[in-house]
Amino acid sequence: MAAERKRRTAAPREADVVVVGAGLAGLTAARELLRAGLEPLVLEARDRVGGRTLGRTADDGTVLELGGQWLADGNERMGRLAHEAGATLYRNHDRGADLLEISGELRHQRGAVPPLKPLALLDVALARFRLDRLVAAVPVRTPWHAPGADRLDDTSVGDWLDRHTRSREGRALLDLAFTTMWGAAPHELNLLQALAYIGSTGKFDNLTTTKIQDRITGGAARVARFLADGLGERVLLEAPVTEIRLTAGGVEAESARGAVRARRAVVAVPPQLAAGIRFEPGLPHGRATALRSVPMGAVTKVSALYDRPFWRERGLSGKALTERGPLTAVFDNSGPDEGSSGVLVGFVPGARAGELAARPEDERRRAVLDSLVRLFGPQAGTPELYVEKDWAADPWSRGGYFGLPALGAMTGAVRTLAEPHGPVHWAGSETVLKDYGGMEGAVTSGERAAAEVLAAIDRAAVRPA
């Protein structure tokens, strides 16, 4: 209590704009504002920058990616930032046979056709065709304008699959795909949001392949560190914001490292976290509802480091899907050099993530490595390094990969997530629809929020006295 009183009585720091959150969105916004001649101050709750990008460097220099990492074709903003940071892009390894563990069998797949029983294969093909036909009618940036948007918004992906799949194997494969990519079971996913998300990549199959995706040498978090270095002391760590007060002159943000007085604020944290910030006066009902309507998914991401990518010697790509668990998907996450160490990255999404998190650390490790051994053989059971990141247990993310709009929210509350509230602007990958939830979307949102701030300040500067 004494520390709280001291913070409240100390003179606030001064800035032109206070930015809440030092992920890619907040750092991009701050960079754009600084370039325009304003003084931003970034308040970050963690002891690091990067938000939902995170890497761990092994003793041999290999970077194990524990957060966002892949760039899809068209992610030009992140590509440019990576090059500015001194990194290069390289295609994810995807040569060789994929694996599918389903119906108690381990099957090999070469090419685009999954190794399913004939009826299941037809089932999946028809479901993909129907999904892509729906996707084509949904405007990515304004999905609420789609024909039948209200109906789609009130429907879960699981409900849609219930009506359009007939085989157990086909449904199991589609459930694996959706749960892995969204971090929640299909019945928890908003169909309209899913269609818009798929539309960002073009079609459903583009979401399920790494063939068109790039990675950043040194890891994606390298970009966030580069942006933060350019801001210098304008980034304050371990400074979670608890309150934003709207004042006659702009805003005053209260954080664990004192108050900041500014003309404008950019809130660049996930909606679920933004909902926990006190606003004085309180936010309008619609805005508060919007923030609460986008809870995070759940995912634990694991990485296992080996002396070499031994699976390639057996003609395997390193990509696998398994319904047995606890992993649902695995990819080859090795570096770009042929002689580099081997890395397998795996995902434990949705309810499986919670079940795994409830187990002791040694049991979690053993369960994951047992999955890798079933898929890739005994060599997978003895990695040189094993690391995991449970994003739901991270207090400053509370889940991953991104926020999942509730049923009915896309045509309602979610439409307002990017709209300014007085001197408060909003950024973050959930405030965009194109590249929703991804690194490119985060950068886009930061640029947009900065442009809004600059326009508002320009308008105030020319306003008659």
CSV table of C-alpha atoms in Angstrom, one decimal:
chain,number,residue,atom,x,y,z
A,1,MET,CA,0.0,0.0,0.0
A,2,ALA,CA,2.9,2.4,0.8
A,3,ALA,CA,4.4,1.7,-2.6
A,4,GLU,CA,1.1,2.4,-4.3
A,5,ARG,CA,0.7,5.7,-2.4
A,6,LYS,CA,4.2,6.7,-3.4
A,7,ARG,CA,3.6,6.0,-7.1
A,8,ARG,CA,0.4,8.0,-7.0
A,9,THR,CA,2.1,11.0,-5.3
A,10,ALA,CA,5.2,11.0,-7.4
A,11,ALA,CA,5.1,13.4,-10.4
A,12,PRO,CA,4.0,11.5,-13.5
A,13,ARG,CA,6.5,11.1,-16.4
A,14,GLU,CA,5.6,13.1,-19.5
A,15,ALA,CA,5.3,11.7,-23.1
A,16,ASP,CA,3.4,12.6,-26.2
A,17,VAL,CA,2.0,9.1,-26.4
A,18,VAL,CA,2.0,6.2,-23.9
A,19,VAL,CA,2.0,2.8,-25.5
A,20,VAL,CA,0.8,-0.2,-23.4
A,21,GLY,CA,2.6,-3.4,-24.5
A,22,ALA,CA,5.9,-4.0,-26.1
A,23,GLY,CA,4.9,-6.7,-28.5
A,24,LEU,CA,5.2,-6.2,-32.2
A,25,ALA,CA,2.1,-4.0,-32.3
A,26,GLY,CA,3.1,-1.7,-29.6
A,27,LEU,CA,6.8,-1.4,-30.7
A,28,THR,CA,5.7,-0.7,-34.3
A,29,ALA,CA,3.3,2.0,-33.1
A,30,ALA,CA,6.0,3.6,-31.0
A,31,ARG,CA,8.6,3.5,-33.8
A,32,GLU,CA,6.2,5.2,-36.3
A,33,LEU,CA,5.4,7.9,-33.7
A,34,LEU,CA,9.0,8.5,-33.0
A,35,ARG,CA,9.8,8.8,-36.7
A,36,ALA,CA,7.0,11.4,-37.0
A,37,GLY,CA,8.7,13.5,-34.3
A,38,LEU,CA,6.6,12.5,-31.2
A,39,GLU,CA,7.9,11.1,-28.0
A,40,PRO,CA,6.4,7.7,-27.1
A,41,LEU,CA,6.9,5.8,-23.9
A,42,VAL,CA,6.2,2.1,-24.0
A,43,LEU,CA,5.1,0.3,-20.8
A,44,GLU,CA,5.6,-3.5,-20.9
A,45,ALA,CA,4.5,-5.8,-18.1
A,46,ARG,CA,7.0,-8.5,-18.8
A,47,ASP,CA,10.8,-8.4,-18.2
A,48,ARG,CA,11.3,-8.7,-22.0
A,49,VAL,CA,9.9,-7.3,-25.2
A,50,GLY,CA,8.3,-9.4,-27.9
A,51,GLY,CA,4.9,-10.3,-26.6
A,52,ARG,CA,3.8,-13.6,-28.2
A,53,THR,CA,7.2,-14.0,-30.0
A,54,LEU,CA,9.7,-15.8,-27.9
A,55,GLY,CA,12.9,-17.8,-28.4
A,56,ARG,CA,15.4,-19.7,-26.4
A,57,THR,CA,19.0,-20.0,-27.6
A,58,ALA,CA,20.7,-23.4,-27.0
A,59,ASP,CA,24.4,-23.8,-26.1
A,60,ASP,CA,25.2,-24.5,-29.8
A,61,GLY,CA,23.5,-21.2,-30.9
A,62,THR,CA,20.3,-22.9,-32.2
A,63,VAL,CA,17.2,-20.8,-31.5
A,64,LEU,CA,14.2,-22.7,-30.3
A,65,GLU,CA,11.0,-20.9,-31.2
A,66,LEU,CA,8.4,-20.9,-28.5
A,67,GLY,CA,6.0,-18.3,-29.9
A,68,GLY,CA,5.0,-16.9,-33.3
A,69,GLN,CA,7.5,-17.8,-36.0
A,70,TRP,CA,6.1,-18.4,-39.5
A,71,LEU,CA,5.6,-15.8,-42.2
A,72,ALA,CA,3.1,-16.6,-44.9
A,73,ASP,CA,3.4,-15.4,-48.5
A,74,GLY,CA,2.4,-11.8,-48.5
A,75,ASN,CA,3.7,-11.0,-45.0
A,76,GLU,CA,5.8,-8.1,-46.5
A,77,ARG,CA,5.9,-5.9,-43.4
A,78,MET,CA,7.4,-8.5,-41.2
A,79,GLY,CA,9.8,-9.5,-44.0
A,80,ARG,CA,11.0,-5.9,-44.3
A,81,LEU,CA,11.5,-5.6,-40.6
A,82,ALA,CA,13.4,-8.9,-40.5
A,83,HIS,CA,15.8,-7.6,-43.1
A,84,GLU,CA,16.2,-4.3,-41.3
A,85,ALA,CA,17.1,-6.3,-38.2
A,86,GLY,CA,19.9,-8.0,-40.2
A,87,ALA,CA,18.0,-11.3,-40.5
A,88,THR,CA,17.3,-13.3,-43.6
A,89,LEU,CA,14.2,-15.4,-44.5
A,90,TYR,CA,14.3,-19.1,-45.4
A,91,ARG,CA,11.7,-21.7,-46.3
A,92,ASN,CA,10.6,-24.1,-43.6
A,93,HIS,CA,11.9,-27.6,-44.4
A,94,ASP,CA,9.1,-29.7,-45.9
A,95,ARG,CA,10.7,-32.4,-48.0
A,96,GLY,CA,10.0,-36.1,-47.5
A,97,ALA,CA,7.0,-38.1,-46.3
A,98,ASP,CA,4.5,-36.6,-43.7
A,99,LEU,CA,3.1,-38.8,-41.0
A,100,LEU,CA,-0.5,-39.3,-39.8
A,101,GLU,CA,-1.3,-41.3,-36.7
A,102,ILE,CA,-5.0,-42.1,-36.8
A,103,SER,CA,-7.3,-45.1,-36.0
A,104,GLY,CA,-4.4,-46.7,-34.1
A,105,GLU,CA,-2.1,-46.7,-37.2
A,106,LEU,CA,0.9,-44.7,-38.3
A,107,ARG,CA,0.6,-43.8,-42.0
A,108,HIS,CA,2.9,-42.1,-44.5
A,109,GLN,CA,1.8,-39.4,-46.8
A,110,ARG,CA,3.6,-38.1,-49.9
A,111,GLY,CA,1.9,-35.3,-51.7
A,112,ALA,CA,-1.3,-33.4,-50.8
A,113,VAL,CA,-3.7,-36.4,-50.4
A,114,PRO,CA,-4.0,-37.5,-46.8
A,115,PRO,CA,-3.7,-41.3,-46.2
A,116,LEU,CA,-7.3,-41.9,-45.2
A,117,LYS,CA,-9.7,-44.7,-45.9
A,118,PRO,CA,-11.6,-44.0,-49.2
A,119,LEU,CA,-14.9,-42.8,-47.6
A,120,ALA,CA,-13.0,-40.6,-45.2
A,121,LEU,CA,-10.9,-39.2,-48.0
A,122,LEU,CA,-14.0,-38.3,-49.9
A,123,ASP,CA,-15.5,-36.8,-46.7
A,124,VAL,CA,-12.5,-34.5,-46.2
A,125,ALA,CA,-12.4,-33.5,-49.8
A,126,LEU,CA,-16.1,-32.5,-49.8
A,127,ALA,CA,-15.7,-30.6,-46.5
A,128,ARG,CA,-12.7,-28.7,-47.8
A,129,PHE,CA,-14.5,-27.8,-51.1
A,130,ARG,CA,-17.6,-26.5,-49.2
A,131,LEU,CA,-15.4,-24.5,-46.7
A,132,ASP,CA,-13.5,-22.9,-49.6
A,133,ARG,CA,-16.8,-22.0,-51.3
A,134,LEU,CA,-17.9,-20.3,-48.1
A,135,VAL,CA,-14.5,-18.6,-47.7
A,136,ALA,CA,-14.8,-17.1,-51.2
A,137,ALA,CA,-18.0,-15.2,-50.2
A,138,VAL,CA,-16.5,-13.7,-47.0
A,139,PRO,CA,-14.7,-10.4,-47.3
A,140,VAL,CA,-11.6,-10.8,-45.2
A,141,ARG,CA,-11.5,-7.3,-43.8
A,142,THR,CA,-15.3,-6.9,-43.3
A,143,PRO,CA,-16.7,-10.4,-42.8
A,144,TRP,CA,-19.9,-9.0,-41.4
A,145,HIS,CA,-20.8,-8.0,-45.0
A,146,ALA,CA,-20.8,-11.7,-46.1
A,147,PRO,CA,-24.1,-13.2,-47.3
A,148,GLY,CA,-25.8,-14.8,-44.3
A,149,ALA,CA,-23.2,-13.2,-41.9
A,150,ASP,CA,-25.5,-13.3,-38.9
A,151,ARG,CA,-26.1,-17.0,-39.4
A,152,LEU,CA,-22.5,-17.8,-39.9
A,153,ASP,CA,-21.6,-15.7,-36.8
A,154,ASP,CA,-24.0,-17.7,-34.6
A,155,THR,CA,-22.6,-21.0,-35.8
A,156,SER,CA,-19.6,-22.9,-34.5
A,157,VAL,CA,-17.1,-24.7,-36.7
A,158,GLY,CA,-18.1,-27.8,-34.8
A,159,ASP,CA,-21.8,-27.4,-35.7
A,160,TRP,CA,-20.8,-27.0,-39.3
A,161,LEU,CA,-18.6,-30.1,-39.3
A,162,ASP,CA,-21.5,-32.0,-37.6
A,163,ARG,CA,-23.6,-31.3,-40.6
A,164,HIS,CA,-21.0,-31.8,-43.3
A,165,THR,CA,-18.9,-34.8,-42.3
A,166,ARG,CA,-19.9,-38.4,-42.1
A,167,SER,CA,-16.8,-40.5,-41.5
A,168,ARG,CA,-15.0,-40.9,-38.1
A,169,GLU,CA,-11.5,-40.6,-39.7
A,170,GLY,CA,-12.4,-37.6,-41.8
A,171,ARG,CA,-13.9,-35.8,-38.9
A,172,ALA,CA,-10.9,-36.7,-36.7
A,173,LEU,CA,-8.5,-35.2,-39.2
A,174,LEU,CA,-10.5,-32.0,-39.6
A,175,ASP,CA,-10.8,-31.7,-35.8
A,176,LEU,CA,-7.1,-32.1,-35.5
A,177,ALA,CA,-6.5,-29.3,-38.1
A,178,PHE,CA,-8.9,-26.8,-36.5
A,179,THR,CA,-7.8,-27.5,-32.9
A,180,THR,CA,-4.1,-27.2,-33.8
A,181,MET,CA,-4.5,-24.0,-35.8
A,182,TRP,CA,-6.9,-22.2,-33.4
A,183,GLY,CA,-6.0,-23.6,-30.0
A,184,ALA,CA,-9.6,-24.7,-29.2
A,185,ALA,CA,-12.0,-27.4,-30.1
A,186,PRO,CA,-14.2,-26.8,-33.2
A,187,HIS,CA,-17.3,-26.3,-31.1
A,188,GLU,CA,-15.6,-23.4,-29.5
A,189,LEU,CA,-14.8,-21.6,-32.8
A,190,ASN,CA,-16.8,-18.9,-34.5
A,191,LEU,CA,-17.5,-20.1,-38.1
A,192,LEU,CA,-17.5,-16.6,-39.5
A,193,GLN,CA,-14.2,-15.8,-37.9
A,194,ALA,CA,-12.7,-19.1,-39.1
A,195,LEU,CA,-13.8,-18.4,-42.7
A,196,ALA,CA,-12.3,-14.9,-42.7
A,197,TYR,CA,-9.1,-16.3,-41.2
A,198,ILE,CA,-8.9,-19.0,-43.8
A,199,GLY,CA,-9.5,-16.3,-46.4
A,200,SER,CA,-6.4,-14.5,-45.3
A,201,THR,CA,-4.4,-17.4,-46.7
A,202,GLY,CA,-6.5,-18.0,-49.8
A,203,LYS,CA,-8.0,-21.4,-49.0
A,204,PHE,CA,-8.1,-24.1,-46.3
A,205,ASP,CA,-5.2,-26.2,-47.6
A,206,ASN,CA,-2.8,-23.2,-47.3
A,207,LEU,CA,-3.3,-23.3,-43.5
A,208,THR,CA,-2.3,-26.9,-43.2
A,209,THR,CA,1.1,-26.7,-45.0
A,210,THR,CA,4.4,-25.1,-44.3
A,211,LYS,CA,5.5,-25.2,-47.9
A,212,ILE,CA,4.6,-21.6,-48.5
A,213,GLN,CA,5.9,-20.3,-45.1
A,214,ASP,CA,9.2,-18.6,-44.2
A,215,ARG,CA,11.1,-18.4,-41.0
A,216,ILE,CA,13.5,-15.7,-39.7
A,217,THR,CA,17.1,-16.5,-39.0
A,218,GLY,CA,17.8,-16.0,-35.3
A,219,GLY,CA,14.1,-16.3,-34.5
A,220,ALA,CA,11.1,-14.0,-34.8
A,221,ALA,CA,11.7,-12.3,-31.4
A,222,ARG,CA,14.8,-10.8,-33.0
A,223,VAL,CA,12.5,-8.3,-34.8
A,224,ALA,CA,11.0,-7.2,-31.6
A,225,ARG,CA,14.4,-6.7,-30.0
A,226,PHE,CA,15.5,-4.7,-33.0
A,227,LEU,CA,12.5,-2.4,-32.7
A,228,ALA,CA,13.0,-2.0,-29.0
A,229,ASP,CA,16.7,-1.1,-29.5
A,230,GLY,CA,15.7,1.7,-31.8
A,231,LEU,CA,13.5,3.1,-29.0
A,232,GLY,CA,16.1,2.8,-26.3
A,233,GLU,CA,15.1,4.1,-22.9
A,234,ARG,CA,11.6,4.8,-24.2
A,235,VAL,CA,10.7,1.2,-23.3
A,236,LEU,CA,10.1,0.4,-19.7
A,237,LEU,CA,10.0,-3.2,-18.6
A,238,GLU,CA,8.2,-4.8,-15.6
A,239,ALA,CA,5.7,-1.9,-15.8
A,240,PRO,CA,2.2,-3.5,-16.1
A,241,VAL,CA,-0.5,-0.9,-16.6
A,242,THR,CA,-3.4,-1.1,-14.1
A,243,GLU,CA,-5.4,2.0,-14.8
A,244,ILE,CA,-5.9,4.6,-17.6
A,245,ARG,CA,-7.5,7.9,-16.6
A,246,LEU,CA,-8.9,10.2,-19.3
A,247,THR,CA,-8.0,13.8,-18.4
A,248,ALA,CA,-8.7,17.2,-19.8
A,249,GLY,CA,-5.2,17.1,-21.5
A,250,GLY,CA,-5.3,13.5,-22.7
A,251,VAL,CA,-4.6,10.4,-20.6
A,252,GLU,CA,-2.7,9.3,-17.5
A,253,ALA,CA,-1.6,5.7,-17.3
A,254,GLU,CA,-0.8,4.1,-13.9
A,255,SER,CA,1.8,1.4,-13.9
A,256,ALA,CA,4.0,-0.5,-11.5
A,257,ARG,CA,6.8,2.0,-12.4
A,258,GLY,CA,4.7,5.1,-11.8
A,259,ALA,CA,2.3,7.2,-13.8
A,260,VAL,CA,2.7,8.6,-17.3
A,261,ARG,CA,0.9,11.6,-18.5
A,262,ALA,CA,0.4,11.8,-22.3
A,263,ARG,CA,-1.7,13.4,-25.0
A,264,ARG,CA,-2.8,10.0,-26.3
A,265,ALA,CA,-2.6,6.3,-25.5
A,266,VAL,CA,-2.2,3.2,-27.6
A,267,VAL,CA,-3.3,0.0,-25.9
A,268,ALA,CA,-1.5,-2.8,-27.7
A,269,VAL,CA,-2.2,-5.9,-25.6
A,270,PRO,CA,-4.7,-8.8,-26.2
A,271,PRO,CA,-8.3,-7.8,-25.6
A,272,GLN,CA,-8.6,-10.2,-22.6
A,273,LEU,CA,-5.7,-8.3,-20.9
A,274,ALA,CA,-7.0,-4.9,-22.0
A,275,ALA,CA,-10.3,-5.8,-20.3
A,276,GLY,CA,-8.5,-6.0,-17.0
A,277,ILE,CA,-7.2,-2.4,-17.1
A,278,ARG,CA,-9.3,0.0,-15.1
A,279,PHE,CA,-10.5,3.0,-17.1
A,280,GLU,CA,-11.7,6.2,-15.5
A,281,PRO,CA,-14.3,7.1,-16.5
A,282,GLY,CA,-15.3,3.5,-17.3
A,283,LEU,CA,-15.4,2.3,-20.9
A,284,PRO,CA,-18.8,2.4,-22.7
A,285,HIS,CA,-20.7,-0.9,-22.4
A,286,GLY,CA,-20.1,-1.8,-26.1
A,287,ARG,CA,-16.3,-1.4,-25.8
A,288,ALA,CA,-16.1,-3.4,-22.6
A,289,THR,CA,-18.2,-6.1,-24.1
A,290,ALA,CA,-16.0,-6.2,-27.2
A,291,LEU,CA,-12.9,-6.7,-25.0
A,292,ARG,CA,-14.5,-9.5,-23.1
A,293,SER,CA,-15.8,-11.2,-26.2
A,294,VAL,CA,-12.4,-12.4,-27.4
A,295,PRO,CA,-10.9,-14.9,-24.9
A,296,MET,CA,-7.6,-16.5,-25.8
A,297,GLY,CA,-7.2,-20.0,-27.1
A,298,ALA,CA,-4.9,-22.4,-25.3
A,299,VAL,CA,-1.6,-24.0,-26.5
A,300,THR,CA,1.6,-25.4,-25.2
A,301,LYS,CA,4.4,-25.3,-27.7
A,302,VAL,CA,7.4,-27.7,-27.2
A,303,SER,CA,10.7,-27.9,-28.9
A,304,ALA,CA,13.2,-30.8,-28.8
A,305,LEU,CA,16.8,-30.3,-30.0
A,306,TYR,CA,18.9,-33.1,-31.5
A,307,ASP,CA,22.4,-33.3,-32.8
A,308,ARG,CA,21.0,-33.7,-36.3
A,309,PRO,CA,17.6,-33.9,-38.1
A,310,PHE,CA,17.8,-37.7,-38.1
A,311,TRP,CA,14.3,-38.2,-39.4
A,312,ARG,CA,15.4,-36.8,-42.8
A,313,GLU,CA,17.7,-39.9,-43.1
A,314,ARG,CA,14.5,-42.0,-43.1
A,315,GLY,CA,12.9,-39.9,-45.8
A,316,LEU,CA,10.6,-38.1,-43.4
A,317,SER,CA,9.7,-34.4,-43.6
A,318,GLY,CA,9.4,-34.0,-39.8
A,319,LYS,CA,5.7,-33.1,-40.2
A,320,ALA,CA,3.1,-35.2,-38.4
A,321,LEU,CA,-0.5,-35.1,-37.2
A,322,THR,CA,-1.6,-37.4,-34.4
A,323,GLU,CA,-5.0,-37.9,-32.8
A,324,ARG,CA,-3.5,-39.9,-29.9
A,325,GLY,CA,-1.9,-37.0,-28.1
A,326,PRO,CA,-0.8,-35.2,-26.2
A,327,LEU,CA,0.7,-33.5,-29.3
A,328,THR,CA,-1.6,-32.9,-32.2
A,329,ALA,CA,1.0,-31.6,-34.7
A,330,VAL,CA,4.8,-31.7,-35.2
A,331,PHE,CA,7.1,-29.9,-37.7
A,332,ASP,CA,10.7,-29.9,-38.6
A,333,ASN,CA,12.0,-26.6,-37.0
A,334,SER,CA,15.7,-27.0,-37.8
A,335,GLY,CA,17.8,-24.1,-38.9
A,336,PRO,CA,18.5,-23.2,-42.6
A,337,ASP,CA,21.9,-24.9,-42.8
A,338,GLU,CA,22.0,-28.6,-43.8
A,339,GLY,CA,24.6,-29.4,-41.2
A,340,SER,CA,22.8,-27.7,-38.3
A,341,SER,CA,21.2,-29.4,-35.3
A,342,GLY,CA,17.8,-30.9,-35.7
A,343,VAL,CA,14.7,-29.4,-34.0
A,344,LEU,CA,11.2,-30.8,-33.8
A,345,VAL,CA,8.5,-28.4,-32.7
A,346,GLY,CA,5.2,-29.7,-31.4
A,347,PHE,CA,1.8,-28.3,-30.4
A,348,VAL,CA,-0.5,-29.3,-27.6
A,349,PRO,CA,-3.7,-27.2,-28.1
A,350,GLY,CA,-7.1,-26.7,-26.5
A,351,ALA,CA,-8.2,-29.0,-23.7
A,352,ARG,CA,-5.1,-31.2,-24.2
A,353,ALA,CA,-3.0,-28.2,-23.1
A,354,GLY,CA,-4.9,-27.9,-19.8
A,355,GLU,CA,-4.6,-31.6,-19.2
A,356,LEU,CA,-0.9,-31.6,-19.8
A,357,ALA,CA,-0.3,-28.6,-17.7
A,358,ALA,CA,-1.9,-30.3,-14.7
A,359,ARG,CA,0.8,-33.0,-14.7
A,360,PRO,CA,4.2,-32.7,-13.0
A,361,GLU,CA,7.1,-31.4,-15.2
A,362,ASP,CA,8.8,-34.8,-15.7
A,363,GLU,CA,5.5,-36.4,-16.7
A,364,ARG,CA,4.8,-33.7,-19.2
A,365,ARG,CA,8.2,-34.2,-20.8
A,366,ARG,CA,7.8,-37.9,-20.9
A,367,ALA,CA,4.3,-37.7,-22.4
A,368,VAL,CA,5.5,-35.4,-25.2
A,369,LEU,CA,8.7,-37.4,-25.9
A,370,ASP,CA,6.6,-40.7,-26.0
A,371,SER,CA,4.6,-39.0,-28.8
A,372,LEU,CA,7.7,-38.2,-30.7
A,373,VAL,CA,9.1,-41.7,-30.3
A,374,ARG,CA,5.9,-43.2,-31.7
A,375,LEU,CA,6.2,-41.0,-34.7
A,376,PHE,CA,9.9,-40.8,-35.4
A,377,GLY,CA,11.5,-43.7,-33.5
A,378,PRO,CA,13.6,-44.2,-30.4
A,379,GLN,CA,16.1,-41.4,-31.3
A,380,ALA,CA,13.4,-38.9,-30.6
A,381,GLY,CA,13.3,-39.9,-27.0
A,382,THR,CA,16.7,-38.5,-26.0
A,383,PRO,CA,16.9,-34.8,-27.1
A,384,GLU,CA,19.9,-32.7,-26.1
A,385,LEU,CA,17.5,-30.1,-24.9
A,386,TYR,CA,13.7,-30.0,-24.3
A,387,VAL,CA,11.8,-26.8,-23.7
A,388,GLU,CA,8.1,-26.0,-23.4
A,389,LYS,CA,6.0,-22.9,-23.2
A,390,ASP,CA,2.5,-23.1,-21.8
A,391,TRP,CA,1.0,-19.8,-23.1
A,392,ALA,CA,-2.2,-20.1,-21.0
A,393,ALA,CA,0.0,-20.0,-17.9
A,394,ASP,CA,1.7,-16.8,-19.1
A,395,PRO,CA,0.0,-14.0,-17.1
A,396,TRP,CA,0.6,-11.4,-19.8
A,397,SER,CA,-0.8,-13.5,-22.6
A,398,ARG,CA,-3.2,-15.9,-20.9
A,399,GLY,CA,-3.3,-18.1,-23.9
A,400,GLY,CA,-2.4,-18.5,-27.5
A,401,TYR,CA,-2.2,-18.2,-30.3
A,402,PHE,CA,-4.8,-15.4,-30.5
A,403,GLY,CA,-8.2,-14.3,-29.2
A,404,LEU,CA,-11.2,-16.4,-30.3
A,405,PRO,CA,-14.4,-14.4,-30.9
A,406,ALA,CA,-17.4,-15.7,-29.1
A,407,LEU,CA,-20.5,-16.8,-31.2
A,408,GLY,CA,-22.3,-13.7,-32.4
A,409,ALA,CA,-19.4,-11.4,-31.7
A,410,MET,CA,-18.1,-10.9,-35.2
A,411,THR,CA,-21.1,-9.0,-36.5
A,412,GLY,CA,-21.4,-7.2,-33.2
A,413,ALA,CA,-18.8,-6.3,-30.6
A,414,VAL,CA,-15.7,-7.3,-32.5
A,415,ARG,CA,-16.4,-4.8,-35.2
A,416,THR,CA,-15.5,-2.0,-32.8
A,417,LEU,CA,-12.2,-3.4,-31.4
A,418,ALA,CA,-10.1,-1.1,-33.6
A,419,GLU,CA,-12.2,2.1,-33.1
A,420,PRO,CA,-10.6,4.8,-30.8
A,421,HIS,CA,-12.2,5.7,-27.6
A,422,GLY,CA,-11.5,9.4,-27.0
A,423,PRO,CA,-7.7,9.7,-26.7
A,424,VAL,CA,-7.3,5.9,-26.4
A,425,HIS,CA,-6.3,4.0,-29.5
A,426,TRP,CA,-6.1,0.2,-29.9
A,427,ALA,CA,-3.6,-2.1,-31.6
A,428,GLY,CA,-2.8,-5.7,-31.5
A,429,SER,CA,-3.3,-8.6,-33.9
A,430,GLU,CA,-6.9,-9.1,-32.8
A,431,THR,CA,-7.8,-5.6,-34.0
A,432,VAL,CA,-7.2,-6.5,-37.7
A,433,LEU,CA,-9.0,-9.1,-39.8
A,434,LYS,CA,-6.4,-9.5,-42.5
A,435,ASP,CA,-3.6,-11.5,-40.9
A,436,TYR,CA,-5.6,-11.8,-37.8
A,437,GLY,CA,-3.7,-13.0,-34.8
A,438,GLY,CA,-0.4,-13.2,-36.6
A,439,MET,CA,2.9,-11.2,-36.6
A,440,GLU,CA,2.0,-9.4,-39.8
A,441,GLY,CA,-1.3,-8.4,-38.4
A,442,ALA,CA,0.3,-7.0,-35.2
A,443,VAL,CA,2.7,-4.8,-37.3
A,444,THR,CA,-0.2,-3.7,-39.5
A,445,SER,CA,-2.2,-2.7,-36.4
A,446,GLY,CA,0.7,-0.8,-34.9
A,447,GLU,CA,1.0,1.3,-38.1
A,448,ARG,CA,-2.7,1.9,-38.2
A,449,ALA,CA,-2.9,3.0,-34.5
A,450,ALA,CA,0.1,5.4,-35.0
A,451,ALA,CA,-1.5,6.9,-38.1
A,452,GLU,CA,-4.7,7.5,-36.1
A,453,VAL,CA,-2.7,9.2,-33.3
A,454,LEU,CA,-0.9,11.5,-35.7
A,455,ALA,CA,-4.1,12.4,-37.5
A,456,ALA,CA,-5.8,13.2,-34.2
A,457,ILE,CA,-2.9,15.4,-33.0
A,458,ASP,CA,-2.8,17.2,-36.3
A,459,ARG,CA,-6.5,17.9,-36.0
A,460,ALA,CA,-6.0,19.3,-32.5
A,461,ALA,CA,-3.1,21.5,-33.6
A,462,VAL,CA,-5.3,23.3,-36.2
A,463,ARG,CA,-8.4,23.5,-34.1
A,464,PRO,CA,-9.5,27.2,-33.6
A,465,ALA,CA,-9.0,28.6,-30.1
